[in-house]
PDB file of C-alpha atoms in Angstrom:
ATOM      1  CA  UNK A 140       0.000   0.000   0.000  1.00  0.00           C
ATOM      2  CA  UNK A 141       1.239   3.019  -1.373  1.00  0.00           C
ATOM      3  CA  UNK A 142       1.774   5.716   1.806  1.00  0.00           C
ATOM      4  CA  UNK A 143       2.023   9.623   1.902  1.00  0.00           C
ATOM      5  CA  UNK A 144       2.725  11.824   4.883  1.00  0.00           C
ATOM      6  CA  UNK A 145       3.053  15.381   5.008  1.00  0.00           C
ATOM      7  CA  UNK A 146       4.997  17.846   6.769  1.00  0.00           C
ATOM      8  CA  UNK A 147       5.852  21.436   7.156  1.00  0.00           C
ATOM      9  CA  UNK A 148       2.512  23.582   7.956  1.00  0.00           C
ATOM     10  CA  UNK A 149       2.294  25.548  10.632  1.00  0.00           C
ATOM     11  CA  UNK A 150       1.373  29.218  11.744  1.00  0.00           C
ATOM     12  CA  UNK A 151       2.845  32.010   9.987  1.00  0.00           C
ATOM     13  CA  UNK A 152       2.286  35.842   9.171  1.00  0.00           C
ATOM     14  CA  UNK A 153       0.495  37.691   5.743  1.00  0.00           C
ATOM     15  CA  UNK A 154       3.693  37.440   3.142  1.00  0.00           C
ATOM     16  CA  UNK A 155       5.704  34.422   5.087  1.00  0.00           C
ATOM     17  CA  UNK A 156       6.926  31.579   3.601  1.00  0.00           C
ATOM     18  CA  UNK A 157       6.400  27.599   4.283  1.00  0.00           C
ATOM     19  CA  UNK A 158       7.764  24.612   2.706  1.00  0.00           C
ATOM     20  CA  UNK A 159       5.592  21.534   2.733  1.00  0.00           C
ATOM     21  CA  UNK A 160       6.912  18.075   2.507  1.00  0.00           C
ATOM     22  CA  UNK A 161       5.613  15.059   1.153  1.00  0.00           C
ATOM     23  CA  UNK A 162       7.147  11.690   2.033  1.00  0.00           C
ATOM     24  CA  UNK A 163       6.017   8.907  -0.179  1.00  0.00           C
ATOM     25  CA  UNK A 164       7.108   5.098   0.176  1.00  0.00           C
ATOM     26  CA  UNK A 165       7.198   4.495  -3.513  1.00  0.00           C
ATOM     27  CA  UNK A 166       9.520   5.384  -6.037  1.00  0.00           C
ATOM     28  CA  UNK A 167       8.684   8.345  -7.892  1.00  0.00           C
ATOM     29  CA  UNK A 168       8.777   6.280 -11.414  1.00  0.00           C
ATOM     30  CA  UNK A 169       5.624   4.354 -10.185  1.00  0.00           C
ATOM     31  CA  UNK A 170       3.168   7.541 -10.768  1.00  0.00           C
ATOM     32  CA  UNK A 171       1.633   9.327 -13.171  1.00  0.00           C
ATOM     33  CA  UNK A 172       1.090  11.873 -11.657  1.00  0.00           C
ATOM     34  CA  UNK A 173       1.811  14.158  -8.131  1.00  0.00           C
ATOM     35  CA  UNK A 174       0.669  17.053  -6.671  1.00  0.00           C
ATOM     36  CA  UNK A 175      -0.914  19.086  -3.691  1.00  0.00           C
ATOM     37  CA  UNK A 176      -4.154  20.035  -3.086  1.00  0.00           C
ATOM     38  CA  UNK A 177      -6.027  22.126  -0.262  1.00  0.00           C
ATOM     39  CA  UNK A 178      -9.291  22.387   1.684  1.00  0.00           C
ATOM     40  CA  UNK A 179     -10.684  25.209   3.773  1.00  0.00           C
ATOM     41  CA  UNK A 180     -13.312  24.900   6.156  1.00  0.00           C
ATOM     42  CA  UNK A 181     -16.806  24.702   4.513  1.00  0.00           C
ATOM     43  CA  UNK A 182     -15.010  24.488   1.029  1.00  0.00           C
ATOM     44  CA  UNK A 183     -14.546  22.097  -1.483  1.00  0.00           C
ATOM     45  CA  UNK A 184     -11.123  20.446  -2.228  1.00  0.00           C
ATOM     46  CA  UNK A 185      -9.054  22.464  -4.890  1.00  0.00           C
ATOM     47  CA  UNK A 186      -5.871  21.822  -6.534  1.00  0.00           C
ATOM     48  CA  UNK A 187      -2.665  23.759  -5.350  1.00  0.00           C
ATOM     49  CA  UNK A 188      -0.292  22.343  -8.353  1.00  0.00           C
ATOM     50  CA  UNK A 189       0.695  19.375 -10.230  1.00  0.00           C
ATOM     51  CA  UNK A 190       3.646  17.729 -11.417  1.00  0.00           C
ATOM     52  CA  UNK A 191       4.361  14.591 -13.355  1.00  0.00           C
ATOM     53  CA  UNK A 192       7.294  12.613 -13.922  1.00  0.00           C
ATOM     54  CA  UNK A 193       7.884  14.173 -17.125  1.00  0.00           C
ATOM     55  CA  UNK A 194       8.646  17.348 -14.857  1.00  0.00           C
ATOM     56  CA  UNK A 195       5.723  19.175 -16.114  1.00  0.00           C
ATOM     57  CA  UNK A 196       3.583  21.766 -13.646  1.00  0.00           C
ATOM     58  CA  UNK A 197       0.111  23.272 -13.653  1.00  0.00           C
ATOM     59  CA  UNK A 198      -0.756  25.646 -11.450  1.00  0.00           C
ATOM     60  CA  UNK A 199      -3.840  27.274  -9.735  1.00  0.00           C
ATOM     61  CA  UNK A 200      -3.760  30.831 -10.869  1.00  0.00           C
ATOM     62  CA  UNK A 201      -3.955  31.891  -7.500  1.00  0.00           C
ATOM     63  CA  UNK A 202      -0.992  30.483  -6.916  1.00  0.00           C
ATOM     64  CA  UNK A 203       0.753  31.097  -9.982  1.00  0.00           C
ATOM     65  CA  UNK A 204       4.235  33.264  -9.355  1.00  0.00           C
ATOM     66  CA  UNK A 205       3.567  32.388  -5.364  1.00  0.00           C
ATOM     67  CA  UNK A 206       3.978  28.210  -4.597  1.00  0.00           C
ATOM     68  CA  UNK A 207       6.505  26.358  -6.545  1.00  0.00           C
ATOM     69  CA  UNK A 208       6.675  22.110  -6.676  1.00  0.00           C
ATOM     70  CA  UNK A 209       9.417  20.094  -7.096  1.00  0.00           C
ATOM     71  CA  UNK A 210      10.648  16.511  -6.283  1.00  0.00           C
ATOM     72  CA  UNK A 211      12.922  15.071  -4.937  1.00  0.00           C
ATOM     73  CA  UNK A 212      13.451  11.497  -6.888  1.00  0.00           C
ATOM     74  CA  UNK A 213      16.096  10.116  -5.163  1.00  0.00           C
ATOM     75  CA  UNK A 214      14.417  10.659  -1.691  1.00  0.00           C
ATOM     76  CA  UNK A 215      11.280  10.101  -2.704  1.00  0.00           C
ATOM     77  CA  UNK A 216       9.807  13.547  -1.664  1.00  0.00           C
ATOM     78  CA  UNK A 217       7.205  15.909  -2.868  1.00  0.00           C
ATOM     79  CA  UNK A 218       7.918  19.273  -2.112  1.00  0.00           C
ATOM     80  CA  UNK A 219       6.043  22.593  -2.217  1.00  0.00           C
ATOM     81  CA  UNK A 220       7.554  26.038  -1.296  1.00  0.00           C
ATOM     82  CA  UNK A 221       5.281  28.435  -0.643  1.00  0.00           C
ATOM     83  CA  UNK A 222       5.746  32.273  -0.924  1.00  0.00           C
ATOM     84  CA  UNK A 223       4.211  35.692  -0.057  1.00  0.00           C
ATOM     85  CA  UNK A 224       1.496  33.814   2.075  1.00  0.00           C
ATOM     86  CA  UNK A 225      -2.393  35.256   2.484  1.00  0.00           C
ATOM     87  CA  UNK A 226      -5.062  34.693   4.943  1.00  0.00           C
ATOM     88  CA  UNK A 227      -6.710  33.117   2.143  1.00  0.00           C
ATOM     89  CA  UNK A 228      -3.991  30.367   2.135  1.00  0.00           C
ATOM     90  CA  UNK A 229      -5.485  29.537   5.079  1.00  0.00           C
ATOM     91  CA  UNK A 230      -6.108  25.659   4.863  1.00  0.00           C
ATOM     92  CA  UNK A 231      -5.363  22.108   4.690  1.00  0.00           C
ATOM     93  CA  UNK A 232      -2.834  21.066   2.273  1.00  0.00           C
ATOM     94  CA  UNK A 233      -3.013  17.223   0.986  1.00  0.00           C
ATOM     95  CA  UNK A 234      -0.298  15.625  -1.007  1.00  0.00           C
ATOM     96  CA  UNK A 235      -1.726  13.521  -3.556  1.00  0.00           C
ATOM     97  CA  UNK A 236      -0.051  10.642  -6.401  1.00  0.00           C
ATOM     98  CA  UNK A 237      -1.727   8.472  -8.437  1.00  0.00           C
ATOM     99  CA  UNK A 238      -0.865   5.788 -11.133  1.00  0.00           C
ATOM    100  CA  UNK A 239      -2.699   3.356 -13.711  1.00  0.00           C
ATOM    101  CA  UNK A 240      -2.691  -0.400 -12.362  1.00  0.00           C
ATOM    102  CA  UNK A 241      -3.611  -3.230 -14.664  1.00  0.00           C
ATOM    103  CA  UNK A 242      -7.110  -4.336 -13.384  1.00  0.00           C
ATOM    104  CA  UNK A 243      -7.926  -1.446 -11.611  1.00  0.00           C
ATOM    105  CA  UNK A 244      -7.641   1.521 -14.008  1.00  0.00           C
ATOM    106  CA  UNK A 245      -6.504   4.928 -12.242  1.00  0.00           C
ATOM    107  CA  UNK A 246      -5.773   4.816  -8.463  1.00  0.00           C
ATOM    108  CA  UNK A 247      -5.252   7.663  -6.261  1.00  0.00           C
ATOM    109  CA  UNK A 248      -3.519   8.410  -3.057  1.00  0.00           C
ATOM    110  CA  UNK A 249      -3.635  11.068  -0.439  1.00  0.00           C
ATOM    111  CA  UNK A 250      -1.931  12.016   2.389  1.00  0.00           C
ATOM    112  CA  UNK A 251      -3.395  12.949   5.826  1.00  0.00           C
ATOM    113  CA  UNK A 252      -2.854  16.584   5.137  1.00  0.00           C
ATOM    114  CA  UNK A 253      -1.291  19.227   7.337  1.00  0.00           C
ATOM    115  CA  UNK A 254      -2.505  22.768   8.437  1.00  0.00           C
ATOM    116  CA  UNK A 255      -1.318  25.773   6.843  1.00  0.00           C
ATOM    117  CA  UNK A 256      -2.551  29.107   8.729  1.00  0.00           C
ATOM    118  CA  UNK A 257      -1.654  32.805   7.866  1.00  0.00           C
ATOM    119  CA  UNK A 258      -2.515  35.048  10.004  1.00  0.00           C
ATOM    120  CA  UNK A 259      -3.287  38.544   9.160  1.00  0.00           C
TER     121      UNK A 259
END
């Protein structure tokens, strides 16, 4: 069973910075895709960014020129640096992988998340 566990949120200030970690027990080669998403209270689940193994991103254009993802292959990491924080930021941020099994089609995986919160 594939496993991902975040770190790195915490409490920070309007413009701060984080970097959020992603520890998956799976090489890197295995997915199609990674990426992080959040969740605020009473909202729905939206994506932060994507990357796949290819090294291609996407973006939420809110977060475009602010969060940046990269991995780290040979640790098996998923990383996210975030940048010039807002209250808005405000959330739970889930680290997510996924990959096409014979049988099964498309499977996803998701971390337990970890709280981001910008004060303001």
């Amino acid at each position: 069973q594939v496993q991902l566990v975040e770190s790195g949120g915490g409490l920070v200030q309007a413009g701060g910075s984080l970097r959020l970690s992603c520890a998956v027990s799976a090489s890197f080669f295995s997915f199609n895709a990674m990426g992080w998403y959040r969740q605020a209270p009473g909202k729905q689940r939206e994506l932060v960014a994507t990357i796949t193994t290819g090294g291609s991103t996407n973006y939420a254009d809110s977060m475009k020129g602010r969060f940046t993802i990269s991995t780290d292959n040979a640790k098996n990491t998923l990383h996210l640096q975030m940048s010039s924080l807002k209250p808005e930021d405000t959330a739970v941020y889930y680290c997510y992988a996924d990959q096409l099994l014979a049988g099964q089609g498309l499977v996803d995986y998701w971390g337990q998340g970890t709280q981001v919160t910008v004060s303001s």
